[in-house]
PDB file of C-alpha atoms in Angstrom:
ATOM      1  CA  LEU A   1     -21.721  -3.344  20.637  1.00 40.00           C
ATOM      2  CA  ARG A   2     -20.379  -6.304  18.774  1.00 40.00           C
ATOM      3  CA  SER A   3     -20.417  -6.787  15.060  1.00 44.00           C
ATOM      4  CA  SER A   4     -19.154  -9.341  12.610  1.00 46.00           C
ATOM      5  CA  HIS A   5     -16.084  -7.145  12.076  1.00 46.00           C
ATOM      6  CA  ASN A   6     -13.301  -6.812  14.603  1.00 46.00           C
ATOM      7  CA  MET A   7     -12.487  -3.387  16.039  1.00 45.00           C
ATOM      8  CA  GLY A   8      -9.513  -2.938  13.706  1.00 48.00           C
ATOM      9  CA  ASP A   9     -11.742  -3.313  10.668  1.00 52.00           C
ATOM     10  CA  ALA A  10     -14.347  -0.933  12.080  1.00 54.00           C
ATOM     11  CA  ALA A  11     -11.738   1.736  12.724  1.00 61.00           C
ATOM     12  CA  LYS A  12     -10.593   1.582   9.078  1.00 76.00           C
ATOM     13  CA  ARG A  13     -14.070   1.966   7.554  1.00 79.00           C
ATOM     14  CA  SER A  14     -15.375   5.342   6.487  1.00 87.00           C
ATOM     15  CA  PRO A  15     -18.833   6.545   7.563  1.00 84.00           C
ATOM     16  CA  THR A  16     -20.054   5.975   3.996  1.00 85.00           C
ATOM     17  CA  GLU A  17     -18.816   2.375   4.052  1.00 89.00           C
ATOM     18  CA  PHE A  18     -20.476   1.813   7.443  1.00 87.00           C
ATOM     19  CA  LEU A  19     -23.811   3.188   6.223  1.00 87.00           C
ATOM     20  CA  LYS A  20     -23.691   1.082   3.051  1.00 88.00           C
ATOM     21  CA  ALA A  21     -22.936  -1.993   5.160  1.00 89.00           C
ATOM     22  CA  VAL A  22     -25.871  -1.466   7.538  1.00 91.00           C
ATOM     23  CA  THR A  23     -28.493  -0.577   4.903  1.00 93.00           C
ATOM     24  CA  GLY A  24     -31.152  -3.281   5.053  1.00 95.00           C
ATOM     25  CA  ARG A  25     -30.098  -4.287   8.567  1.00 96.00           C
ATOM     26  CA  PRO A  26     -31.458  -3.468  12.053  1.00 96.00           C
ATOM     27  CA  VAL A  27     -30.212  -0.180  13.494  1.00 96.00           C
ATOM     28  CA  VAL A  28     -30.883   2.245  16.331  1.00 97.00           C
ATOM     29  CA  VAL A  29     -31.258   5.904  15.387  1.00 96.00           C
ATOM     30  CA  LYS A  30     -30.894   8.283  18.339  1.00 97.00           C
ATOM     31  CA  LEU A  31     -32.321  11.758  17.945  1.00 97.00           C
ATOM     32  CA  ASN A  32     -31.048  14.985  19.497  1.00 97.00           C
ATOM     33  CA  THR A  33     -34.072  14.822  21.818  1.00 96.00           C
ATOM     34  CA  GLY A  34     -32.940  11.464  23.246  1.00 96.00           C
ATOM     35  CA  VAL A  35     -35.712   9.462  21.551  1.00 97.00           C
ATOM     36  CA  ASP A  36     -34.563   6.170  19.993  1.00 97.00           C
ATOM     37  CA  TYR A  37     -35.946   4.566  16.850  1.00 97.00           C
ATOM     38  CA  LYS A  38     -35.197   0.909  16.279  1.00 97.00           C
ATOM     39  CA  GLY A  39     -35.880  -0.705  12.934  1.00 97.00           C
ATOM     40  CA  VAL A  40     -34.465  -1.712   9.579  1.00 97.00           C
ATOM     41  CA  LEU A  41     -32.536   1.001   7.736  1.00 96.00           C
ATOM     42  CA  ALA A  42     -34.191   1.190   4.305  1.00 97.00           C
ATOM     43  CA  CYS A  43     -32.158   4.076   2.864  1.00 95.00           C
ATOM     44  CA  LEU A  44     -30.655   7.461   3.590  1.00 92.00           C
ATOM     45  CA  ASP A  45     -29.375  10.446   1.661  1.00 91.00           C
ATOM     46  CA  GLY A  46     -26.466  12.862   1.922  1.00 87.00           C
ATOM     47  CA  TYR A  47     -28.379  14.987   4.430  1.00 90.00           C
ATOM     48  CA  MET A  48     -28.794  11.956   6.736  1.00 90.00           C
ATOM     49  CA  ASN A  49     -32.551  11.869   6.069  1.00 96.00           C
ATOM     50  CA  ILE A  50     -33.443   8.290   6.991  1.00 96.00           C
ATOM     51  CA  ALA A  51     -36.154   5.919   5.843  1.00 97.00           C
ATOM     52  CA  MET A  52     -36.787   2.987   8.194  1.00 97.00           C
ATOM     53  CA  GLU A  53     -39.045  -0.061   8.148  1.00 97.00           C
ATOM     54  CA  GLN A  54     -40.528  -2.027  11.082  1.00 97.00           C
ATOM     55  CA  THR A  55     -39.829   1.021  13.245  1.00 97.00           C
ATOM     56  CA  GLU A  56     -40.297   1.158  17.012  1.00 97.00           C
ATOM     57  CA  GLU A  57     -40.120   4.414  18.987  1.00 97.00           C
ATOM     58  CA  TYR A  58     -38.580   4.350  22.478  1.00 98.00           C
ATOM     59  CA  VAL A  59     -38.810   7.224  24.954  1.00 97.00           C
ATOM     60  CA  ASN A  60     -36.740   6.838  28.144  1.00 96.00           C
ATOM     61  CA  GLY A  61     -36.221   3.184  27.227  1.00 94.00           C
ATOM     62  CA  GLN A  62     -39.973   2.501  27.022  1.00 97.00           C
ATOM     63  CA  LEU A  63     -41.668   1.401  23.803  1.00 97.00           C
ATOM     64  CA  LYS A  64     -44.125   4.199  22.893  1.00 97.00           C
ATOM     65  CA  ASN A  65     -45.155   3.553  19.276  1.00 97.00           C
ATOM     66  CA  MET A  66     -44.726   1.063  16.468  1.00 97.00           C
ATOM     67  CA  TYR A  67     -44.680   2.236  12.864  1.00 95.00           C
ATOM     68  CA  GLY A  68     -44.520   0.312   9.616  1.00 91.00           C
ATOM     69  CA  ASP A  69     -42.394   2.806   7.710  1.00 96.00           C
ATOM     70  CA  ALA A  70     -40.894   5.970   9.163  1.00 96.00           C
ATOM     71  CA  PHE A  71     -38.975   8.943   7.797  1.00 97.00           C
ATOM     72  CA  ILE A  72     -36.583  10.863  10.043  1.00 97.00           C
ATOM     73  CA  ARG A  73     -35.257  14.252   9.024  1.00 97.00           C
ATOM     74  CA  GLY A  74     -31.463  14.249   9.096  1.00 95.00           C
ATOM     75  CA  ASN A  75     -30.940  17.382  11.189  1.00 96.00           C
ATOM     76  CA  ASN A  76     -32.594  15.566  14.126  1.00 96.00           C
ATOM     77  CA  VAL A  77     -30.176  12.601  14.088  1.00 95.00           C
ATOM     78  CA  LEU A  78     -27.529  12.354  16.797  1.00 95.00           C
ATOM     79  CA  TYR A  79     -26.215   8.943  15.695  1.00 94.00           C
ATOM     80  CA  ILE A  80     -26.956   5.674  13.935  1.00 94.00           C
ATOM     81  CA  SER A  81     -25.794   2.446  15.557  1.00 93.00           C
ATOM     82  CA  THR A  82     -26.015  -1.220  14.682  1.00 92.00           C
ATOM     83  CA  VAL A  83     -28.290  -3.281  16.910  1.00 81.00           C
ATOM     84  CA  SER A  84     -26.521  -5.552  19.340  1.00 69.00           C
ATOM     85  CA  THR A  85     -27.957  -9.057  19.126  1.00 58.00           C
ATOM     86  CA  LYS A  86     -26.136 -10.249  22.250  1.00 55.00           C
ATOM     87  CA  LYS A  87     -28.175 -10.167  25.464  1.00 51.00           C
ATOM     88  CA  ARG A  88     -26.494  -8.709  28.514  1.00 45.00           C
TER      89      ARG A  88
END
C-alpha cells in the first residue's frame, strides 16, 4: 500500500498517530473471520470499537452488503489499513 508518507515516516508514527491521521478517510477493516469492511473511518475508541460510514462488506473478495453507517466491535478487528488508490 502506498500513502502520502514515505516508509520512514510511517515507521516512526505510533498507532495512535496513524489512527488520528486516517480518521475521516477511506480504510479497510479486516475482521478475525476474514470479512473485510471498506468505508470511511468515522471514529473509534480505546477498545478499537469502530464507527464507519459508506460501508461495504466483502466476503471472499465479493461485495455482499452495503451499509450507510456501521459499528464494528473492537474485539473482532484483526487490522485497519488505509485504502490503496493505485490500481494494480
